[in-house]
Coordinates of C-alpha atoms in Angstrom, one line a residue:
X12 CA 82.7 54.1 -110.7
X13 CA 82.4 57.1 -108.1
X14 CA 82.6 55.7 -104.6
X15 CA 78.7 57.1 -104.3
X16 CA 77.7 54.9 -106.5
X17 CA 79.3 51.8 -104.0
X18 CA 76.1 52.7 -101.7
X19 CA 72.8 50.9 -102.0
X20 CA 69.9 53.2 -102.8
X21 CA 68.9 52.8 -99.5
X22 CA 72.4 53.9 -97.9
X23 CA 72.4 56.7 -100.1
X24 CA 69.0 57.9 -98.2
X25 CA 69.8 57.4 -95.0
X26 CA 73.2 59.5 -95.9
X27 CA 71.4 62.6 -98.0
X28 CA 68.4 62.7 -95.2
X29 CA 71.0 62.3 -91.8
X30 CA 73.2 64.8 -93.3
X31 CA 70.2 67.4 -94.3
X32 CA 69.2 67.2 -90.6
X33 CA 72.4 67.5 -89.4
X34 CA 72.8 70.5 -92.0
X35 CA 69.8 72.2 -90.2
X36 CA 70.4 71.2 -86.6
X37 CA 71.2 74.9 -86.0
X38 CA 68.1 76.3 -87.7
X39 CA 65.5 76.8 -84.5
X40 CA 69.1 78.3 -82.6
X41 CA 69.9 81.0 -85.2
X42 CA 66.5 82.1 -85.9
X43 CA 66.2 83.3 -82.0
X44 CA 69.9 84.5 -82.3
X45 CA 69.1 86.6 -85.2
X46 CA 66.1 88.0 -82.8
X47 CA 64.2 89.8 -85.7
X48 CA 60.2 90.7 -86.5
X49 CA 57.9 88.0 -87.8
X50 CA 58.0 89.8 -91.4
X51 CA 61.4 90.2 -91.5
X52 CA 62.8 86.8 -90.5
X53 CA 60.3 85.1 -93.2
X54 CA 60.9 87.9 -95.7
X55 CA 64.9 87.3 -95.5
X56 CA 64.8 83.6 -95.1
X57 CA 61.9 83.7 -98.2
X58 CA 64.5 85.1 -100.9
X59 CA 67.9 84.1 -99.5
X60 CA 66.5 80.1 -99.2
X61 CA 65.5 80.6 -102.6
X62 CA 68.7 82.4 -104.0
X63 CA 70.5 79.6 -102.5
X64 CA 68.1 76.4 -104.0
X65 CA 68.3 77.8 -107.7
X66 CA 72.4 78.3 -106.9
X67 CA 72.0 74.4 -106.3
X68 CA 69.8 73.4 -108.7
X69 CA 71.8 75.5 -111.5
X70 CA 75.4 73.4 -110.3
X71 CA 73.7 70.4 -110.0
X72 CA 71.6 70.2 -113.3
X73 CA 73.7 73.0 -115.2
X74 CA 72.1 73.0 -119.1
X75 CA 69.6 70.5 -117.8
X76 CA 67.5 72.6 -115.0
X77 CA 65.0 74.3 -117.1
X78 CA 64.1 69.9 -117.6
X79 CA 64.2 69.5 -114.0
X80 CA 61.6 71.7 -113.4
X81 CA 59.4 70.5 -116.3
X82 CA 59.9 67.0 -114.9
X83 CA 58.2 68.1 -111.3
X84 CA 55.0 68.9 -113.0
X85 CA 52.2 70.2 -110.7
X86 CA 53.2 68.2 -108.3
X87 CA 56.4 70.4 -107.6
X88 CA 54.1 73.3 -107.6
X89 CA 52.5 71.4 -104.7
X90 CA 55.6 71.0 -103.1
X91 CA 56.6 74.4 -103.0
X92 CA 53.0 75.6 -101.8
X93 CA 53.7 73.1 -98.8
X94 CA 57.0 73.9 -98.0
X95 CA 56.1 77.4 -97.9
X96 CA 53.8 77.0 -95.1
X97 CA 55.9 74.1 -93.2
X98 CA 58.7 77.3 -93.3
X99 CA 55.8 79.6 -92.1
X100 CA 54.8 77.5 -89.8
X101 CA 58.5 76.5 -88.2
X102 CA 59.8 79.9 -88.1
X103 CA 56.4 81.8 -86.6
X104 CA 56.3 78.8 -84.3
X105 CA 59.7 79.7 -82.9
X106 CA 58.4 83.2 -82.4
X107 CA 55.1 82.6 -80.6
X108 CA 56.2 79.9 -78.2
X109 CA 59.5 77.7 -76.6
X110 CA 61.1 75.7 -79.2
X111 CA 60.3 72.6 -76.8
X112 CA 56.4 73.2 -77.7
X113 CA 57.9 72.8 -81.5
X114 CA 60.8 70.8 -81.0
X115 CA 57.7 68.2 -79.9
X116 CA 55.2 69.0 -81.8
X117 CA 57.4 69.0 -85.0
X118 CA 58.2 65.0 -83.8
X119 CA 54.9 63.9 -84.8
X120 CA 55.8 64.4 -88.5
X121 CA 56.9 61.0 -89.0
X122 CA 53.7 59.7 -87.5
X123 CA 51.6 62.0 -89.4
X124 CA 53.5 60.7 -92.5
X125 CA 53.3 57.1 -91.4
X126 CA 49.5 57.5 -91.6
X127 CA 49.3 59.2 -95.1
X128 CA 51.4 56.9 -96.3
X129 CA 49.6 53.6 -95.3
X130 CA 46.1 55.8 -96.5
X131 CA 47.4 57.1 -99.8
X132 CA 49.9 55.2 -101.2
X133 CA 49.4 51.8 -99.2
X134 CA 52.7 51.5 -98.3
X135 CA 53.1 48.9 -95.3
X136 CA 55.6 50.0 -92.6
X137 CA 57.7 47.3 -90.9
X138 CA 56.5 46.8 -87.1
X139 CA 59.9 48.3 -86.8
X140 CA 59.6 51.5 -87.8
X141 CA 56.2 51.9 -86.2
X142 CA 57.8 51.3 -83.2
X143 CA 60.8 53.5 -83.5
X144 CA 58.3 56.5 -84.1
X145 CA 56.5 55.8 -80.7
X146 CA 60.1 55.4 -78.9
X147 CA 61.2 58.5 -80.7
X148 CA 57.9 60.7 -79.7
X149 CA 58.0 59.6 -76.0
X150 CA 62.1 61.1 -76.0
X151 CA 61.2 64.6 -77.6
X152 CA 58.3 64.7 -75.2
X153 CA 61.0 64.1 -72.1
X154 CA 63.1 66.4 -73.7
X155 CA 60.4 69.1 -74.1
X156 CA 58.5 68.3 -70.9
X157 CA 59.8 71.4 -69.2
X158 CA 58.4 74.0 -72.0
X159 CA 54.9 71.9 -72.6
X160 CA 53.1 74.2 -70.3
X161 CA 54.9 77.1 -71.3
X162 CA 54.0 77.8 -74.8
X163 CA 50.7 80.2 -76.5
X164 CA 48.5 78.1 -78.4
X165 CA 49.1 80.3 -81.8
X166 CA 52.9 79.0 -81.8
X167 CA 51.6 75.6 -81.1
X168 CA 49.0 75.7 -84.0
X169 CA 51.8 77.5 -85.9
X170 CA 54.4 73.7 -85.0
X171 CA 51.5 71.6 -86.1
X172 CA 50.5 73.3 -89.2
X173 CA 54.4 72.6 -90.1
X174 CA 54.3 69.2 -88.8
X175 CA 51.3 68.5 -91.0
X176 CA 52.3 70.1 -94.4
X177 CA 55.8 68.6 -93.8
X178 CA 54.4 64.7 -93.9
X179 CA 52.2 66.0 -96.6
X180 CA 55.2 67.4 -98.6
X181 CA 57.3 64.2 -98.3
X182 CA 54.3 61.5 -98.9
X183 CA 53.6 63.2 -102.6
X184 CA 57.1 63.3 -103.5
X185 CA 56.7 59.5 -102.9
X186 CA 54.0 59.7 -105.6
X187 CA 56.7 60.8 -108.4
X188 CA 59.3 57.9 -108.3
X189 CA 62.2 59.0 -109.3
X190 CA 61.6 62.3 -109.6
X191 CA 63.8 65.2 -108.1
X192 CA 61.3 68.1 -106.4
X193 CA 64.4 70.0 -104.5
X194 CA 64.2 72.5 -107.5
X195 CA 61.4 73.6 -107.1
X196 CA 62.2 74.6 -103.7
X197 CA 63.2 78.0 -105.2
X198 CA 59.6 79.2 -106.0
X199 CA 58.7 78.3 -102.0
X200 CA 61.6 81.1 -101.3
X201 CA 60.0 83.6 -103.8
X202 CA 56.3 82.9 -102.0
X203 CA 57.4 83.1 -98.6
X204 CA 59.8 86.2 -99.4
X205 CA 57.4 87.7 -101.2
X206 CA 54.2 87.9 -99.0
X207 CA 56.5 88.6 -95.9
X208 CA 58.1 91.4 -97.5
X209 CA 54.9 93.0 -98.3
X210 CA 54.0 93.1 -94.8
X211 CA 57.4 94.1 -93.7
X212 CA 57.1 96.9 -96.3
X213 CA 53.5 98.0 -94.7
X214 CA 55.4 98.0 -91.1
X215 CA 56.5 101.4 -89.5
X216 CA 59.6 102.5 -90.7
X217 CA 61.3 99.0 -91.7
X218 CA 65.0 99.1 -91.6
X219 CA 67.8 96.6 -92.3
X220 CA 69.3 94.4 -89.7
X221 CA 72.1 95.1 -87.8
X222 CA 75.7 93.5 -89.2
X223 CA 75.8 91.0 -86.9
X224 CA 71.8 90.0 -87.5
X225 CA 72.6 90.3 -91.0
X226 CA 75.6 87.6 -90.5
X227 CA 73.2 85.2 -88.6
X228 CA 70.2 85.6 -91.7
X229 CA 72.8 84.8 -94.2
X230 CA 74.7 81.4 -92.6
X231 CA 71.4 80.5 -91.7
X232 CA 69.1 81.3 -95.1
X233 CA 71.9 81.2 -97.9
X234 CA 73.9 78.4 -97.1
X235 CA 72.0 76.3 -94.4
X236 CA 69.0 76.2 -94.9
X237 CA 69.3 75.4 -99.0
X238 CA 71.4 72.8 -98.9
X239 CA 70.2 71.3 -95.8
X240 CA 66.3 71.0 -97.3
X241 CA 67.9 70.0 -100.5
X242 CA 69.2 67.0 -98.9
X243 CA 66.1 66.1 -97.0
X244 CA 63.9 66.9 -100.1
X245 CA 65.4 64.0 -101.9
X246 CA 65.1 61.3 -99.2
X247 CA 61.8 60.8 -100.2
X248 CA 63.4 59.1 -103.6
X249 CA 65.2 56.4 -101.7
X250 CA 63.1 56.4 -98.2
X251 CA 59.1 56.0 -97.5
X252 CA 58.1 59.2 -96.4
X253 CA 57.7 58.2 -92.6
X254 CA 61.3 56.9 -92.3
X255 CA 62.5 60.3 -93.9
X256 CA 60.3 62.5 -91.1
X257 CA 61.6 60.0 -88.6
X258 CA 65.4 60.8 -89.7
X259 CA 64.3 64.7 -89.3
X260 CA 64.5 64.1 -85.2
X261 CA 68.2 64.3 -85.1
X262 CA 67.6 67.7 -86.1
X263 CA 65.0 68.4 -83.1
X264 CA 67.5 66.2 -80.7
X265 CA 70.9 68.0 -82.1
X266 CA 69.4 71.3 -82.3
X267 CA 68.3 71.4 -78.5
X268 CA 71.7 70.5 -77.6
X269 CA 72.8 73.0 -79.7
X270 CA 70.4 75.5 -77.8
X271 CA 71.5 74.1 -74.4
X272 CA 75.1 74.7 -75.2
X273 CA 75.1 78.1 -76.9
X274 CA 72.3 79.6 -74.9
X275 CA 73.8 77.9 -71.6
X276 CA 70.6 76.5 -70.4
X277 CA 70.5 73.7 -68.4
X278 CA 69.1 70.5 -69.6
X279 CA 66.9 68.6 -67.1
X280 CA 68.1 64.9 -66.3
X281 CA 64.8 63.8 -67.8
X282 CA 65.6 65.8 -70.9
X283 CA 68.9 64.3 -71.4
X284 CA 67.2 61.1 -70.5
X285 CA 64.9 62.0 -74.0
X286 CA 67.5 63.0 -75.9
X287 CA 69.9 59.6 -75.6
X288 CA 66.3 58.0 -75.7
X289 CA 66.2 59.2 -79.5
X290 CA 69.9 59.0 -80.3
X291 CA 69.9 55.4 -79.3
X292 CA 66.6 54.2 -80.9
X293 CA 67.9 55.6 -84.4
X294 CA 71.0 54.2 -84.2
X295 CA 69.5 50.9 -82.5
X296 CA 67.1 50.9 -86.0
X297 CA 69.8 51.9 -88.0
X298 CA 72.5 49.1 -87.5
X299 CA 69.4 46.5 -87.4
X300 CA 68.6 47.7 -90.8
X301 CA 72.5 47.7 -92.1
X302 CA 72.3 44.0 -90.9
X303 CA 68.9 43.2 -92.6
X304 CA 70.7 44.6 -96.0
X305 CA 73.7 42.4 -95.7
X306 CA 71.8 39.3 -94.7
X307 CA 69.4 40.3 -98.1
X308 CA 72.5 40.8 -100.7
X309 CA 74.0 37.0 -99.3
X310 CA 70.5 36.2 -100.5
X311 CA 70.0 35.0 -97.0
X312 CA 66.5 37.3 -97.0
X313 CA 64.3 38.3 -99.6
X314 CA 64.8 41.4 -101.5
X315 CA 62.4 44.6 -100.4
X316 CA 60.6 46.9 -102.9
X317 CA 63.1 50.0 -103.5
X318 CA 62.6 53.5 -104.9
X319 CA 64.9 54.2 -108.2
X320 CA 66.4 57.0 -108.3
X321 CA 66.9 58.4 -112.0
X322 CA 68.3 61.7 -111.5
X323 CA 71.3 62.2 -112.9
X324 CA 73.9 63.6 -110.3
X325 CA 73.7 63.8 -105.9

């Protein structure tokens, strides 16, 4: 027995969904770093991201990946057209306006999820979680209180169309128990690369990055940002889609200290304040719920409804 296999289902999402946010804490911090055009950051994150999912998907399924795919049906084709305009809407968000305005816009994805959940799929959300979504929305907004008036309206619309498609993404894969989408993750590389190339192409006189923007694209769309989403892709198999969007915010929290660090700009005591607000309320939830699942396998609480997982391998 592999010592994965130890985990409850639900231990294994909270582990694949921290550790894909914690993968892509860096993401918002490299994409300034790498300080290229619109076209060109999407066109090189577009085909790199997807070089790096099918890499993935190919050691993970091996013989097996042309039945992945056929398993995701059109709802993976759904999921890639989603995914493809949450990356849109992240990375153009980043360009138009202070990653604060979509550090705290992005935090309503768990919300946003939350809802669609309850509506579509009538899942019922412990008061809990409801809670910790609130708590958690009230310490990005601390944390991006300084930026809020700072930001143009098109990044802002650009933050919420990501938020939005992102809850939308995770609440159908909830509608396929069982059922791996990451693979399908490739064709939102081949979109995204595709149309932004074409207007990269149409540009005046486009030209490769420099090496050392070059260096920054590839850590960041290569290796980062596929197995990062991969990660988070699947928590949907073991988490409901809300609790999986609500995981996401260690990425917003780590990458703005990440930012603050790196970029040496000084946090505001009512930012830190925000950022040990959501820290603290995830790890507050987290060791509630570790205790809930102890007290439930000594039989001392009834057993909750879990998501299978069938795939074969992590």
């Amino acid at each position: 027995m592999s010592r994965w296999s130890t985990f409850s289902l639900r231990q294994q999402g909270l582990l694949l969904t921290g550790g894909g946010a914690m993968i892509m804490a860096p993401d918002a911090l490299l994409i300034k770093v790498a300080d290229l055009p619109d076209a060109e950051i999407l066109m090189w994150r577009g085909f790199l991201s997807g070089l790096g999912f099918l890499l993935i998907a190919l050691l993970r399924y091996g013989r097996g990946t042309l039945a992945a795919y056929r398993r995701c049906g059109w709802t993976g084709i759904a999921v890639a057209l989603l995914f493809s305009l949450t990356t849109c809407g992240f990375v153009l968000g980043n360009q138009y306006t202070k990653a604060g305005n979509v550090l705290m816009i992005l935090a309503s994805s768990p919300l946003i999820a939350a809802v669609l959940s309850w509506f579509i799929l009538k899942e019922r959300l412990p008061r809990r979680t409801w809670l910790a979504i609130f708590i958690c929305m009230l310490g990005i907004a601390m944390i991006a209180l300084d930026d809020a008036g700072a930001g143009s309206w098109v990044g802002n619309a650009f933050a919420l169309m990501a938020a939005t498609t992102l809850a939308i993404n995770f609440t159908l894969c909830r509608t396929r128990p069982g059922v791996d989408m990451s693979p399908m993750l490739v064709f939102n590389g081949i979109i995204v690369g595709s149309i932004a190339g074409l207007f990269w192409l149409a540009g005046s006189e486009p030209t490769l990055p420099a090496a050392n923007q070059l260096a920054v694209v590839i850590l960041l769309c290569l290796i980062i940002v596929p197995c990062g989403v991969t990660l988070l892709q699947r928590g949907p198999l073991y988490l409901p889609s809300a609790e999986v969007g609500l995981l996401l915010l260690l990425e917003v929290v780590i990458g703005t200290l990440l930012a603050w660090w790196i970029l040496a700009e000084q946090p505001a005591p009512m930012a830190m304040v925000g950022g040990v607000l959501v820290l603290g309320t995830l790890s507050a939830k987290g060791l509630y719920e570790r205790r809930l699942e102890l007290r439930v396998r000594a039989g001392l609480e009834p057993s909750p409804p879990v998501t299978v997982d069938r795939s074969s391998t992590l």
